[in-house]
C-alpha atoms as a printed R data frame, in Angstrom:
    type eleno elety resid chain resno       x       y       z
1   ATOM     1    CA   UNK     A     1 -81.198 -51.066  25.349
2   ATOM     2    CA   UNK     A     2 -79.618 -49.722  28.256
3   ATOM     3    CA   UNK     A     3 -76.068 -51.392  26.775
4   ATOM     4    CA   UNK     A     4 -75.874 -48.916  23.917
5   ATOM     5    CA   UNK     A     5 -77.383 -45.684  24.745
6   ATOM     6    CA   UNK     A     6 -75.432 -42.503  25.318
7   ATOM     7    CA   UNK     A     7 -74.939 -40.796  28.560
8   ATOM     8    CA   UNK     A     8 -75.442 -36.749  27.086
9   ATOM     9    CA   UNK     A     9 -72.399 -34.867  27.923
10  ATOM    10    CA   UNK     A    10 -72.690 -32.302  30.386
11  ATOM    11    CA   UNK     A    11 -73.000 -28.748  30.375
12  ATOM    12    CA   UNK     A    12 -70.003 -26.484  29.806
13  ATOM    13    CA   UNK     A    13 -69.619 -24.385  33.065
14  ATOM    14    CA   UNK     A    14 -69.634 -21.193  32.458
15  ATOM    15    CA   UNK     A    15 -66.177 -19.350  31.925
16  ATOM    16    CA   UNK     A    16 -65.777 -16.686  34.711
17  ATOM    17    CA   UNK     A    17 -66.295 -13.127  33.509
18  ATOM    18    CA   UNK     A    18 -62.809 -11.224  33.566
19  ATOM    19    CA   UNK     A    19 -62.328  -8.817  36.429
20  ATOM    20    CA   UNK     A    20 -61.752  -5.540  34.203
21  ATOM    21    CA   UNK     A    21 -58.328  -3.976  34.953
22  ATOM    22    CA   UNK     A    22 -57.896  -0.440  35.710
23  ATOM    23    CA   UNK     A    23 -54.548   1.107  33.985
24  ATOM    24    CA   UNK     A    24 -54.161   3.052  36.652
25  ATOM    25    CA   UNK     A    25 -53.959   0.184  39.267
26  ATOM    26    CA   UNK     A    26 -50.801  -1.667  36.942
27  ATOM    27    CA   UNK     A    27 -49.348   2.410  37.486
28  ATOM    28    CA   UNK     A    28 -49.689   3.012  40.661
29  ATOM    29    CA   UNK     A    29 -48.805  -0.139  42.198
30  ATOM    30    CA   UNK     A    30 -45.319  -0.255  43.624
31  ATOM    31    CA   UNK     A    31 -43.395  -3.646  42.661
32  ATOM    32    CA   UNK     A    32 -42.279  -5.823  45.687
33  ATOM    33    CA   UNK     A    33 -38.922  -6.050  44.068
34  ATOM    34    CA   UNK     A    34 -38.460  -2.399  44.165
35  ATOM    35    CA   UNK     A    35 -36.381  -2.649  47.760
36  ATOM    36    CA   UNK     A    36 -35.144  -6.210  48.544
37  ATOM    37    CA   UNK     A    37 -32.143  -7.614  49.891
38  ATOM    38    CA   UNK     A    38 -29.536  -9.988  48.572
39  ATOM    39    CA   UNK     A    39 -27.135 -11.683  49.652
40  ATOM    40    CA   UNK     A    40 -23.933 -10.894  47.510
41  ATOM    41    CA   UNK     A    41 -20.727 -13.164  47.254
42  ATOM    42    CA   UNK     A    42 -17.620 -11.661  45.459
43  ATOM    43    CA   UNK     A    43 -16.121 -15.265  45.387
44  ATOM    44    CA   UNK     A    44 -16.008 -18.288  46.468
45  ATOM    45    CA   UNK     A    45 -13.630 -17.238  48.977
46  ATOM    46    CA   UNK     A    46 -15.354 -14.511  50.577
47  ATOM    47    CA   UNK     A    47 -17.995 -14.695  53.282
48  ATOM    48    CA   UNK     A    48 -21.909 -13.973  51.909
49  ATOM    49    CA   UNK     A    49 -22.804 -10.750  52.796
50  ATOM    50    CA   UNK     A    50 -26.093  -8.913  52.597
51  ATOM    51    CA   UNK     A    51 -26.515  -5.608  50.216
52  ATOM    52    CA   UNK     A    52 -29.600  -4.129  49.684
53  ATOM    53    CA   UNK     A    53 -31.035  -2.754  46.426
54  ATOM    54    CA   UNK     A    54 -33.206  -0.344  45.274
55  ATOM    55    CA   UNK     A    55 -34.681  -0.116  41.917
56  ATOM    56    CA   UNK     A    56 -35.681   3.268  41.396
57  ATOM    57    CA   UNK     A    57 -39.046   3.365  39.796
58  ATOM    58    CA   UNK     A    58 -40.620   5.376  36.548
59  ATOM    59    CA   UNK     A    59 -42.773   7.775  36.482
60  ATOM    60    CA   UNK     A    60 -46.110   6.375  35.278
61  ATOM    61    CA   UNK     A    61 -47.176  10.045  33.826
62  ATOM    62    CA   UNK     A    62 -44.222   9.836  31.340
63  ATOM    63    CA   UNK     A    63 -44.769   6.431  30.369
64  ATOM    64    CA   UNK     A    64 -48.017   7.479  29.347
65  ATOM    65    CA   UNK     A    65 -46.898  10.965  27.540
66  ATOM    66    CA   UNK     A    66 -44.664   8.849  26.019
67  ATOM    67    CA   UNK     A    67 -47.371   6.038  24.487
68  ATOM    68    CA   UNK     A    68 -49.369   8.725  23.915
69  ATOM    69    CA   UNK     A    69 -46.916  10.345  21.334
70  ATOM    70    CA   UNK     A    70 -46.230   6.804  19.847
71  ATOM    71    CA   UNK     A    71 -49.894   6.390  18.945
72  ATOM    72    CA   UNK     A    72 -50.161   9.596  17.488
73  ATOM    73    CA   UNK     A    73 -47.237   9.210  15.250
74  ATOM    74    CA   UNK     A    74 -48.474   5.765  14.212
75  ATOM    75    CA   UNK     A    75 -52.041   7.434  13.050
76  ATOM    76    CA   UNK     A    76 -50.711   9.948  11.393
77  ATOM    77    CA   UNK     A    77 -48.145   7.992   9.198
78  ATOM    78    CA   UNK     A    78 -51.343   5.105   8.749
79  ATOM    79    CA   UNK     A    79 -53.343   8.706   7.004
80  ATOM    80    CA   UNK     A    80 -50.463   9.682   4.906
81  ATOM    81    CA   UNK     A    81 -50.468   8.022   1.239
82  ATOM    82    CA   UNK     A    82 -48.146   5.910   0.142
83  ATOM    83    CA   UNK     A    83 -45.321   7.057  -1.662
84  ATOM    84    CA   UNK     A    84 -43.665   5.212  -4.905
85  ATOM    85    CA   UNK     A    85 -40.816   6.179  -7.346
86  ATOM    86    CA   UNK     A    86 -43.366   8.198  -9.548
87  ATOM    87    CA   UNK     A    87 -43.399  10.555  -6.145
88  ATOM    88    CA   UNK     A    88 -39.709  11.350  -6.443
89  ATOM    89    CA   UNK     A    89 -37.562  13.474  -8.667
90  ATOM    90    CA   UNK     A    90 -36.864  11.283 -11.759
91  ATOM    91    CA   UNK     A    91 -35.570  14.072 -14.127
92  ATOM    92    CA   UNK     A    92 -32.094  13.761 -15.664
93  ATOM    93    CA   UNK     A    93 -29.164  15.162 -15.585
94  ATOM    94    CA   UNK     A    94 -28.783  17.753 -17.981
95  ATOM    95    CA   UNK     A    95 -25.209  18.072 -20.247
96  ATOM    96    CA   UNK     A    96 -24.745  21.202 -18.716
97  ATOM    97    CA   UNK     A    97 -24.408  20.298 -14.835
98  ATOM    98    CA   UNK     A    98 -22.269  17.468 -15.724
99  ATOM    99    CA   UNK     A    99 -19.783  19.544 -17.511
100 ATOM   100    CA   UNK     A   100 -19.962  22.113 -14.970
101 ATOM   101    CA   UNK     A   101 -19.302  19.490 -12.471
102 ATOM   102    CA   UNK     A   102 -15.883  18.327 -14.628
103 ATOM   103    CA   UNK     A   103 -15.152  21.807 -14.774
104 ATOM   104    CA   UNK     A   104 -15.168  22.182 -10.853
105 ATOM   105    CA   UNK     A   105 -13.225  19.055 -10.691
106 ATOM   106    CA   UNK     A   106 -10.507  19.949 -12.884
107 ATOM   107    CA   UNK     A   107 -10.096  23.573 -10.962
108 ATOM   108    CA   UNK     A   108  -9.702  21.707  -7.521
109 ATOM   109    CA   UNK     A   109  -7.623  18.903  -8.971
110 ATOM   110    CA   UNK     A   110  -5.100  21.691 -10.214
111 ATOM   111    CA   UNK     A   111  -5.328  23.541  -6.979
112 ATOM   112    CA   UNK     A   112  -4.756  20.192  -4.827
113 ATOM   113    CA   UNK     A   113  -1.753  19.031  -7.292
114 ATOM   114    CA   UNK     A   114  -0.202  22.693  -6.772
115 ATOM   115    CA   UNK     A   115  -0.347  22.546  -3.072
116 ATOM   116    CA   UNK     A   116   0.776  19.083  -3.050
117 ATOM   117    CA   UNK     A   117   4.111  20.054  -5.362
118 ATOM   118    CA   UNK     A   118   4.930  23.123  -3.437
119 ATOM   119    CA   UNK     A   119   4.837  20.984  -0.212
120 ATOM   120    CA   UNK     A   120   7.108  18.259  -1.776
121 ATOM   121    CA   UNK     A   121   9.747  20.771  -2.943
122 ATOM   122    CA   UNK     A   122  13.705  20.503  -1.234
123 ATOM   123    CA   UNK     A   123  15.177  23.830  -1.593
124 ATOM   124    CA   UNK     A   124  18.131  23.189  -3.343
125 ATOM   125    CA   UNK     A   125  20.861  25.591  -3.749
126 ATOM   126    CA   UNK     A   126  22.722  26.184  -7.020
127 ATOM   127    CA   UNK     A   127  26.054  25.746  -7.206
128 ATOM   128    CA   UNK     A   128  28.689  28.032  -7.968
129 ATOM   129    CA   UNK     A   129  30.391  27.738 -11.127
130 ATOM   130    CA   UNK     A   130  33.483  28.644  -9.931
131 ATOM   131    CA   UNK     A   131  33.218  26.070  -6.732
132 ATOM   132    CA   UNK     A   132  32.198  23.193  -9.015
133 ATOM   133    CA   UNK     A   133  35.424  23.868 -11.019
134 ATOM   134    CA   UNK     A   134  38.016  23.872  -7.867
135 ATOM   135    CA   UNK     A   135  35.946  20.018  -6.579
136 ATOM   136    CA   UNK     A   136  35.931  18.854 -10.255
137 ATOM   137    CA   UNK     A   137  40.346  19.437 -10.046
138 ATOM   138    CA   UNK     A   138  40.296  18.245  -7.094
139 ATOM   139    CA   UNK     A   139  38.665  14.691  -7.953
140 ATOM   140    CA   UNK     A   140  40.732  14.293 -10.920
141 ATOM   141    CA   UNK     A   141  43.620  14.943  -9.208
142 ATOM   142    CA   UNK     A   142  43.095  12.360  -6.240
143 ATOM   143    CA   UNK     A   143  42.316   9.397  -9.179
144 ATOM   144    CA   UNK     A   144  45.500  10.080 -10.901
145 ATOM   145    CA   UNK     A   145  47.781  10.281  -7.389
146 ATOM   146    CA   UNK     A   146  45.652   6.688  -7.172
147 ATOM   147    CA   UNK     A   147  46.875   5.648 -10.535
148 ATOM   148    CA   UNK     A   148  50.332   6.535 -10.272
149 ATOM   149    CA   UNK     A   149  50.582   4.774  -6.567
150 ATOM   150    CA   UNK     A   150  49.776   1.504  -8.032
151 ATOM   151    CA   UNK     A   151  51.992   1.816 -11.355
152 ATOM   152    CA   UNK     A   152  54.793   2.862  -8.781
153 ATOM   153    CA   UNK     A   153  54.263   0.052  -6.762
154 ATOM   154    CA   UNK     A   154  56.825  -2.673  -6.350
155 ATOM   155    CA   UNK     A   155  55.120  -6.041  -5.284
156 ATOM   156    CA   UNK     A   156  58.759  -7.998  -5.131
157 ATOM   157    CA   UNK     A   157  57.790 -11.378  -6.549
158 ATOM   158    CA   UNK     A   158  60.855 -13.519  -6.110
159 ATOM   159    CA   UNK     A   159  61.165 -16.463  -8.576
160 ATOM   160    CA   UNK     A   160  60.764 -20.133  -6.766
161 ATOM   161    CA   UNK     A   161  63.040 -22.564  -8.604
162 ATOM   162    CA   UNK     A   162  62.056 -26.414  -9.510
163 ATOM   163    CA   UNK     A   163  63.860 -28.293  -6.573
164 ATOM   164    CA   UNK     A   164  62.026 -25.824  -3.750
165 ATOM   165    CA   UNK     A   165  59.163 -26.321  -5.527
166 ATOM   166    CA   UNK     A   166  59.283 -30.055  -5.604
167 ATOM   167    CA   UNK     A   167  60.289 -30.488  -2.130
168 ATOM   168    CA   UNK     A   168  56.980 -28.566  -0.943
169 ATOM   169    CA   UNK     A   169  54.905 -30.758  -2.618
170 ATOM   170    CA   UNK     A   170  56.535 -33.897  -1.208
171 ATOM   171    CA   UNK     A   171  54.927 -32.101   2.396
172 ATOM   172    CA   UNK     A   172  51.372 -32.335   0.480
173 ATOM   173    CA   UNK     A   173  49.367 -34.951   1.829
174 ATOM   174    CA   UNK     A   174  48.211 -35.719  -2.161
175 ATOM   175    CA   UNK     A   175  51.877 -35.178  -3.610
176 ATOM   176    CA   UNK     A   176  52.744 -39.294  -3.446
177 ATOM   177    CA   UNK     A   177  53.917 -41.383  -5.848
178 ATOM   178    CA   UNK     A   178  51.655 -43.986  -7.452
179 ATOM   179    CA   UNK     A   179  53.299 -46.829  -5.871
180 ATOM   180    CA   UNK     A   180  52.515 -45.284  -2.126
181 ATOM   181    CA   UNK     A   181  49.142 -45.552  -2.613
182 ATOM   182    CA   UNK     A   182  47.682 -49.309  -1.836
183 ATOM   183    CA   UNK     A   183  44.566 -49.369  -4.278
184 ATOM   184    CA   UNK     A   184  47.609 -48.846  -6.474
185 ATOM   185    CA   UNK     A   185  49.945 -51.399  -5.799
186 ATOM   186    CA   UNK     A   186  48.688 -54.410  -8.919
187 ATOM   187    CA   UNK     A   187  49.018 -51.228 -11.008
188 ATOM   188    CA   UNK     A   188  52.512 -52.422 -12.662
189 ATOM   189    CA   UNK     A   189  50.864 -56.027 -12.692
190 ATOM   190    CA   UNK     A   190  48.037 -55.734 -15.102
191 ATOM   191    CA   UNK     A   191  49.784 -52.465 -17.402
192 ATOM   192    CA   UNK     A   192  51.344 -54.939 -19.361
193 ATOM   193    CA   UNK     A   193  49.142 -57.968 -21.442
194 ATOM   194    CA   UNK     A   194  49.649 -61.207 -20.541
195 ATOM   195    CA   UNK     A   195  50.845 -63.765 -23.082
196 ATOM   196    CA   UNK     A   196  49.566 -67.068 -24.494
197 ATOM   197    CA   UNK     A   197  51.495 -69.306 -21.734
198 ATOM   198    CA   UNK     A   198  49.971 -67.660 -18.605
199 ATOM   199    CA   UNK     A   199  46.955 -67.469 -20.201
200 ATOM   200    CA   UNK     A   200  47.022 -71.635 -20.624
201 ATOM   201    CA   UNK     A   201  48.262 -71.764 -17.013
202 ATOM   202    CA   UNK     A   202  44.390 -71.189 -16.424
203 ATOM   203    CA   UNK     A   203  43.579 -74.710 -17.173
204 ATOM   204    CA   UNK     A   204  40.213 -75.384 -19.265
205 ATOM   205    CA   UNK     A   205  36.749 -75.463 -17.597
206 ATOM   206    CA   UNK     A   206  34.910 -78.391 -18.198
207 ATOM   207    CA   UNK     A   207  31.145 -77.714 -18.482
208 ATOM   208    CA   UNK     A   208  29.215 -81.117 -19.867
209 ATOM   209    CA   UNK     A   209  27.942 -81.318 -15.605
210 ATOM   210    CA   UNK     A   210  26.387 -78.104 -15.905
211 ATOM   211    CA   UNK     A   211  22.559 -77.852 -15.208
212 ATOM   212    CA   UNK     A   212  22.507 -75.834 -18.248
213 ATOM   213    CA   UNK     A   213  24.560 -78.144 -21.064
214 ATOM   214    CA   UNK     A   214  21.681 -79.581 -23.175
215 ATOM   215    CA   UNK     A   215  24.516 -81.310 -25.487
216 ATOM   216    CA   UNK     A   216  24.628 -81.022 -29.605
217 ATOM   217    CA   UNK     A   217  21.367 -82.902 -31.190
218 ATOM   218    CA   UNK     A   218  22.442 -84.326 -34.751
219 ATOM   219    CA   UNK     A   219  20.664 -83.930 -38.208
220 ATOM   220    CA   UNK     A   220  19.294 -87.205 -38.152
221 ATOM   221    CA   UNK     A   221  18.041 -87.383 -34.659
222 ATOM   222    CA   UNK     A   222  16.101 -83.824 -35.369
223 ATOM   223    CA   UNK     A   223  14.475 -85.262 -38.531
224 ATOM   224    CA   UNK     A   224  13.414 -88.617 -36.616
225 ATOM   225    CA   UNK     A   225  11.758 -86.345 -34.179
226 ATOM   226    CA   UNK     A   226   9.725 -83.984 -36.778
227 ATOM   227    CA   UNK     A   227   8.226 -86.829 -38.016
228 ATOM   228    CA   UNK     A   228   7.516 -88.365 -35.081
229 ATOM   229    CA   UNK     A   229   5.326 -85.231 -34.266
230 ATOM   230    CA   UNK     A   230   3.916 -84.872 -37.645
231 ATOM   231    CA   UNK     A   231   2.645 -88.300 -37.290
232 ATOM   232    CA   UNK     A   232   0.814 -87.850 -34.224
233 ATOM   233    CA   UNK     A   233  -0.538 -83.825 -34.711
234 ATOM   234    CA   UNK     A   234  -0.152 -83.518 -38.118
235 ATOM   235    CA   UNK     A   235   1.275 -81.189 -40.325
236 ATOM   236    CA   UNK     A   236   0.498 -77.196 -38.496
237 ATOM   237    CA   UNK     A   237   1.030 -75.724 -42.153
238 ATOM   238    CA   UNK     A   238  -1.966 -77.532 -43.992
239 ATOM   239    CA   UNK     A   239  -4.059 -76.823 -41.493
């Protein structure tokens, strides 16, 4: 019996009861890391060197004012009710305001567009009539001197004749005779057909030895052969 009975698990001990913590303890406590020392290195070529720091500390009074004022402002929007669209202003907009409102447009647009023109404007003088006459002359008078230049002009073309001409072009690199060219030289060869004796010069070719000459098959030898196939297939058409 001893084999299967259960040992009882033992008693819980007893959490320990929290020490309770004064506020004014975590206040007034100063932090060890308020002054320290540590050792600063600009780079890694420079030699450690110590600098001490000092934190300055906050006043605990105004951290309090402070959470003090956040609670209240937390209570007193938890009491106020809650607002929904029915809570706003849903009326419409009446005809009038929005035609007063296109009204006040169209005045400013107008006074805008005014300023904007005046601003853009080139003061342009006007022109005398009698000074617009004397450059007028004057213009037509300087195209005509221009005309009559070039109809007075003499240009003194000479006339070339053939034989100057023709010995300039024998310079050309491209003024040669057919016959000075050599893709041209068979030219006077070939103009001219040849007749039936050089053409029998040629010889004949005799192709019965070529690969390709399957020779003439008679009448009779064809016949022999169709029904020599007939015979052993039979006749394709009556099938």
């Amino acid at each position: 019996m001893g084999l299967f009975s259960k040992k009882k698990p033992a008693a819980p001990a007893a959490a320990p009861t929290p020490k309770p913590v004064d506020p004014d303890d975590i206040w007034n406590t100063p932090s060890p890391k308020r002054r320290q020392t540590v050792i600063v290195k600009e780079s890694k070529y420079d030699d450690p060197m110590p600098e001490n720091l000092e934190v300055e500390s906050v006043d605990p009074e105004m951290i309090k004012s402070k959470m003090a004022q956040l609670e209240a402002e937390l209570e007193e929007k938890k009491n106020q009710p809650i607002k929904t669209h029915a809570d706003y202003g849903t009326s419409t907009v009446a005809a009038e305001e929005i035609i007063d409102a296109q009204t006040e447009y169209e005045r400013l647009y107008e006074v805008e567009h005014e300023k904007y023109v005046k601003s853009h404007q080139e003061e342009i003088s006007v022109a005398k009539e009698q000074g617009m006459a004397e450059k007028m002359e004057a213009m037509y008078a300087e195209h005509e001197a221009k005309v009559a230049e070039v109809e007075n002009t003499d240009f003194e073309f000479s006339e070339v004749g053939q034989a100057e001409v023709d010995k300039k072009m024998i310079d050309l690199p491209y003024a040669k005779k057919p016959e000075d060219y050599p893709e041209y030289k068979d030219i006077a060869a070939v103009s001219a057909e040849p007749d039936q004796a050089e053409l029998d010069k040629l010889g004949v070719i005799d192709h019965s030895e070529d690969p390709d000459n399957i020779g003439n098959v008679d009448e009779e030898l064809l016949a022999r052969k169709v029904e020599e196939f007939e015979a052993k297939y039979g006749d394709r058409k009556k099938a």
